[in-house]
Short mmCIF file of C-alpha atoms and ligand atoms in Angstrom, two decimals:
data_model
loop_
_atom_site.label_atom_id
_atom_site.label_comp_id
_atom_site.label_asym_id
_atom_site.label_seq_id
_atom_site.Cartn_x
_atom_site.Cartn_y
_atom_site.Cartn_z
CA MET A 193 22.41 12.95 22.74
CA THR A 194 19.29 11.05 23.76
CA PRO A 195 15.90 12.13 22.35
CA GLU A 196 14.89 13.04 25.92
CA ARG A 197 17.86 15.39 26.35
CA TYR A 198 17.19 16.87 22.92
CA GLN A 199 13.57 17.56 23.87
CA ARG A 200 14.60 19.08 27.19
CA ILE A 201 17.02 21.48 25.52
CA ARG A 202 14.41 22.32 22.85
CA ASN A 203 11.81 23.12 25.53
CA MET A 204 14.28 25.39 27.30
CA LEU A 205 15.23 27.19 24.06
CA ALA A 206 11.58 27.70 23.08
CA GLN A 207 11.01 29.71 26.26
CA ARG A 208 14.17 31.84 26.33
CA GLN A 209 13.34 35.54 26.73
CA THR A 210 15.87 37.36 24.58
CA ASP A 211 14.47 40.78 25.51
CA LEU A 212 14.88 40.35 29.26
CA THR A 213 18.29 40.53 30.88
CA VAL A 214 20.24 41.54 33.95
CA CYS A 215 23.34 43.67 34.23
CA LEU A 216 25.70 42.98 37.13
CA GLU A 217 27.75 46.03 38.05
CA ASN A 218 30.85 44.78 39.83
CA VAL A 219 28.95 42.03 41.64
CA HIS A 220 31.99 39.93 42.38
CA LYS A 221 31.44 37.26 45.02
CA PRO A 222 31.41 33.97 43.08
CA HIS A 223 28.49 32.51 45.03
CA ASN A 224 26.40 35.63 44.33
CA VAL A 225 27.20 35.65 40.61
CA SER A 226 26.48 31.93 40.45
CA ALA A 227 23.16 32.29 42.27
CA VAL A 228 22.03 35.14 40.00
CA VAL A 229 22.96 33.21 36.85
CA ARG A 230 21.10 30.18 38.15
CA THR A 231 17.95 32.24 38.66
CA CYS A 232 18.41 33.76 35.20
CA ASP A 233 18.50 30.27 33.70
CA ALA A 234 15.45 29.23 35.72
CA ILE A 235 13.31 32.10 34.46
CA GLY A 236 14.52 31.86 30.85
CA ILE A 237 17.12 34.59 30.44
CA HIS A 238 19.36 33.84 27.48
CA LYS A 239 22.22 36.24 28.11
CA ILE A 240 23.34 38.51 30.93
CA HIS A 241 25.63 41.52 30.99
CA ALA A 242 28.42 42.20 33.46
CA ILE A 243 30.89 44.90 34.30
CA TRP A 244 33.93 43.78 36.25
CA GLU A 245 36.14 46.81 36.68
CA GLU A 246 39.77 46.37 37.69
CA ARG A 247 39.51 48.97 40.45
CA TYR A 248 37.46 46.44 42.41
CA GLY A 249 40.15 43.80 41.93
CA ILE A 250 37.73 41.45 40.20
CA ARG A 251 38.93 38.95 37.64
CA ARG A 252 36.96 38.93 34.41
CA GLY A 253 34.66 35.97 34.04
CA THR A 254 34.56 35.34 37.74
CA ALA A 255 32.38 32.31 38.64
CA MET A 256 30.94 32.00 35.16
CA GLY A 257 32.50 28.58 34.54
CA SER A 258 29.67 26.11 34.86
CA GLU A 259 26.74 28.28 33.81
CA ARG A 260 26.94 27.30 30.17
CA TRP A 261 23.26 27.73 29.38
CA VAL A 262 23.31 31.47 30.04
CA GLY A 263 25.65 33.62 27.96
CA VAL A 264 27.51 36.63 29.32
CA ASP A 265 28.53 39.87 27.60
CA THR A 266 31.17 41.78 29.52
CA HIS A 267 31.63 45.54 29.27
CA ARG A 268 34.56 47.77 30.25
CA ASN A 269 32.38 50.18 32.18
CA VAL A 270 28.77 50.80 33.10
CA GLY A 271 28.35 53.53 30.47
CA ASN A 272 29.21 51.12 27.67
CA ALA A 273 26.89 48.49 29.13
CA ILE A 274 23.89 50.78 29.44
CA ARG A 275 24.43 52.30 26.01
CA ALA A 276 24.53 48.79 24.49
CA LEU A 277 21.30 47.84 26.27
CA LYS A 278 19.52 51.04 25.25
CA SER A 279 20.64 50.61 21.64
CA ASN A 280 18.62 47.39 21.75
CA ASP A 281 15.57 49.44 22.78
CA MET A 282 15.56 48.15 26.33
CA GLN A 283 14.27 50.06 29.32
CA VAL A 284 17.12 49.93 31.83
CA LEU A 285 16.06 49.69 35.48
CA VAL A 286 18.45 50.07 38.40
CA THR A 287 17.76 48.41 41.73
CA HIS A 288 18.52 51.08 44.29
CA LEU A 289 17.36 51.91 47.80
CA SER A 290 16.31 55.51 47.36
CA ASP A 291 13.32 57.81 47.76
CA LYS A 292 13.06 58.15 43.98
CA ALA A 293 12.74 54.41 43.44
CA VAL A 294 9.36 52.85 42.67
CA ASP A 295 8.18 49.54 44.09
CA PHE A 296 9.58 46.82 41.78
CA ARG A 297 6.08 45.33 41.38
CA GLU A 298 4.78 48.51 39.70
CA VAL A 299 6.99 48.13 36.63
CA ASP A 300 5.92 46.65 33.28
CA TYR A 301 8.44 43.85 32.60
CA THR A 302 6.71 42.74 29.42
CA ARG A 303 8.61 45.57 27.72
CA PRO A 304 12.18 44.80 26.60
CA THR A 305 13.92 45.18 29.95
CA ALA A 306 17.36 45.13 31.55
CA ILE A 307 17.67 45.20 35.33
CA LEU A 308 20.92 46.43 36.86
CA PHE A 309 22.14 45.10 40.21
CA GLY A 310 24.91 46.80 42.15
CA GLN A 311 28.01 45.74 43.98
CA GLU A 312 27.55 43.82 47.24
CA LYS A 313 28.86 46.53 49.54
CA TYR A 314 28.42 49.83 47.72
CA GLY A 315 25.38 49.17 45.54
CA ALA A 316 24.94 50.69 42.07
CA THR A 317 27.30 53.54 41.14
CA ASP A 318 26.16 57.13 40.61
CA ASP A 319 26.99 56.71 36.92
CA ALA A 320 24.65 53.73 36.64
CA ILE A 321 21.86 55.51 38.49
CA ALA A 322 22.20 58.61 36.28
CA LEU A 323 22.11 56.58 33.06
CA CYS A 324 19.26 54.21 33.90
CA ASP A 325 15.64 54.98 33.05
CA GLN A 326 14.06 54.11 36.39
CA GLU A 327 15.13 53.24 39.94
CA ILE A 328 13.26 50.32 41.51
CA VAL A 329 13.23 49.09 45.10
CA ILE A 330 12.10 46.03 46.99
CA PRO A 331 10.32 47.39 50.07
CA MET A 332 12.17 46.83 53.34
CA VAL A 333 10.30 47.26 56.64
CA GLY A 334 12.64 45.43 59.00
CA MET A 335 15.89 46.38 60.66
CA VAL A 336 18.33 45.39 57.91
CA GLN A 337 18.99 47.98 55.21
CA SER A 338 19.18 45.72 52.17
CA LEU A 339 18.86 42.17 50.83
CA ASN A 340 21.61 39.97 49.50
CA VAL A 341 22.02 40.84 45.81
CA SER A 342 21.11 37.35 44.60
CA VAL A 343 17.94 37.36 46.69
CA ALA A 344 17.01 40.80 45.30
CA ALA A 345 17.62 39.48 41.77
CA ALA A 346 15.42 36.44 42.36
CA LEU A 347 12.52 38.56 43.61
CA VAL A 348 12.60 41.01 40.71
CA LEU A 349 13.15 38.32 38.09
CA TYR A 350 10.26 36.18 39.29
CA GLU A 351 7.98 39.22 39.13
CA ALA A 352 9.14 39.70 35.54
CA GLN A 353 8.56 35.99 34.86
CA ARG A 354 5.04 36.17 36.34
CA GLN A 355 4.08 39.14 34.18
CA ARG A 356 5.53 37.60 31.04
CA GLN A 357 3.83 34.27 31.66
CA ASN A 358 0.48 36.05 32.11
CA ALA A 359 1.11 37.88 28.85
CA GLY A 360 1.77 34.59 27.01
CA MET A 361 5.38 35.50 26.30
CA TYR A 362 6.63 31.98 27.09
CA ASN A 363 4.41 30.49 24.37
CA LYS A 364 6.26 32.03 21.45
CA GLN A 365 9.88 31.16 20.61
CA GLN A 366 12.11 34.23 20.49
CA LEU A 367 15.47 32.64 19.63
CA SER A 368 16.41 32.18 15.98
CA GLU A 369 16.73 28.61 14.70
CA ALA A 370 20.44 29.24 13.94
CA GLU A 371 21.07 30.14 17.61
CA CYS A 372 19.07 27.06 18.73
CA GLN A 373 21.22 24.85 16.49
CA ARG A 374 24.41 26.29 18.00
CA ILE A 375 23.24 25.65 21.54
CA LEU A 376 21.92 22.18 20.70
CA PHE A 377 25.30 21.17 19.29
CA GLU A 378 27.38 22.74 22.07
CA GLY A 379 25.06 21.39 24.77
CA GLY A 380 24.48 17.97 23.25
CA TYR A 381 27.93 17.29 21.84
CA PRO A 382 30.41 19.34 23.92
CA VAL A 383 33.49 17.30 22.93
CA LEU A 384 32.77 17.56 19.21
CA ALA A 385 31.98 21.26 19.62
CA LYS A 386 35.47 21.75 21.09
CA VAL A 387 37.01 19.91 18.12
CA CYS A 388 35.07 22.15 15.71
CA LYS A 389 36.31 25.27 17.48
CA ALA A 390 39.92 24.05 17.55
CA ARG A 391 39.83 23.03 13.88
CA ASP A 392 37.67 25.92 12.68
CA LEU A 393 35.04 23.50 11.40
CA PRO A 394 31.38 24.52 10.99
CA TYR A 395 28.88 23.05 13.39
CA PRO A 396 26.72 20.37 11.72
CA PRO A 397 22.91 20.52 11.76
CA ILE A 398 21.05 18.67 14.51
CA ASP A 399 17.96 16.78 13.37
CA GLY A 400 14.55 16.48 15.04
CA GLN A 401 15.71 13.55 17.20
CA GLY A 402 18.89 15.25 18.39
CA ASN A 403 21.22 13.37 16.02
CA ILE A 404 24.04 14.99 14.06
CA ALA A 405 22.97 15.35 10.43
CA ALA A 406 26.40 15.99 8.88
CA ASP A 407 27.71 15.01 5.45
CA GLU A 408 30.59 12.54 4.87
CA GLY A 409 33.14 15.33 4.50
CA TRP A 410 32.45 16.68 7.98
CA TRP A 411 32.80 13.25 9.58
CA GLU A 412 36.06 12.68 7.67
CA LYS A 413 37.52 15.89 9.09
CA ILE A 414 36.48 14.90 12.62
CA GLN A 415 38.00 11.45 12.07
CA ALA A 416 41.25 13.00 10.78
CA HIS A 417 41.46 15.08 13.96
CA THR A 418 40.80 12.01 16.15
CA ASN A 419 43.49 10.05 14.30
CA ALA A 420 45.99 12.89 14.67
CA VAL A 421 45.35 13.11 18.44
CA ALA A 422 45.63 9.29 18.78
CA SER A 423 48.97 9.20 16.96
CA LEU A 424 50.33 12.01 19.17
CA ASN A 425 49.36 10.05 22.29
CA ALA A 426 50.72 6.71 21.01
N1 SAM B 283 24.63 49.76 50.77
C1 SAM B 283 24.26 49.33 49.46
C2 SAM B 283 23.25 50.30 48.83
O1 SAM B 283 22.83 51.22 49.52
O2 SAM B 283 22.92 50.16 47.66
C3 SAM B 283 23.66 47.96 49.57
C4 SAM B 283 23.97 47.11 48.42
S1 SAM B 283 22.98 45.64 48.32
C5 SAM B 283 23.66 44.61 49.52
C6 SAM B 283 23.58 44.99 46.81
C7 SAM B 283 22.62 45.09 45.68
O3 SAM B 283 21.48 44.28 45.97
C8 SAM B 283 22.06 46.45 45.40
O4 SAM B 283 22.90 47.22 44.58
C9 SAM B 283 20.77 46.08 44.66
O5 SAM B 283 21.08 45.72 43.35
C10 SAM B 283 20.30 44.85 45.40
N2 SAM B 283 19.36 45.11 46.50
C11 SAM B 283 19.46 44.67 47.75
N3 SAM B 283 18.39 45.01 48.46
C12 SAM B 283 17.57 45.70 47.64
C13 SAM B 283 16.30 46.33 47.79
N4 SAM B 283 15.64 46.29 48.95
N5 SAM B 283 15.77 46.94 46.72
C14 SAM B 283 16.40 46.97 45.53
N6 SAM B 283 17.62 46.39 45.34
C15 SAM B 283 18.19 45.76 46.37
#
């Protein structure tokens, strides 16, 4: 990878907010999932959570293909998802149009936070609402009842980003160096990363210029794989 690409990935990794995430509860339209993930990347979310239950006829992993800079953890049901988030000491907020909900701008997003967004037609389930810590709402004073889910996500996430930036939370790297190395290799050398996965080889270290800093043995194993593939195709 070029030094410029290396630096760009490094800058992105240095600002990832590991204690801020979203949870998509049966949000299933590919363009909505894609738009939410894109906003997550833009504001520095490292990993999102998703529940895609079969009763909604949603295929697992829907629309996640190209968003390789944001990881996704899938859960069988909303209970499992919220328990996992709370076990990481996160406050879990649910976006919901109700009288109990507080204005989304009144919440402290500098705390470890997960924000749950509901299905396009039905919104968040009763189970999700019961298990979450706080309902939040984006005020609506027009004629339409609700916003598109990806628009709602963008508004809430940029409020979280604003608060965290003011608190200096983008100035301190949260990701471990081991996780940065993994992402640098997979992002900078995707073909070699696939070979490593297929051959169960360890990822090599990436140096301060973005070059692979592997020993001879590692390169020999990669070469052996390349030779084997070439002879199969001959
Ligand atoms: N009829 C559904 C309801 O009452 O929840 C509308 C669902 S809305 C189209 C889909 C999702 O977008 C909601 O579950 C919520 O996550 C988010 N959303 C849309 N408008 C919102 C608003 N004004 N406040 C909070 N969340 C909103």
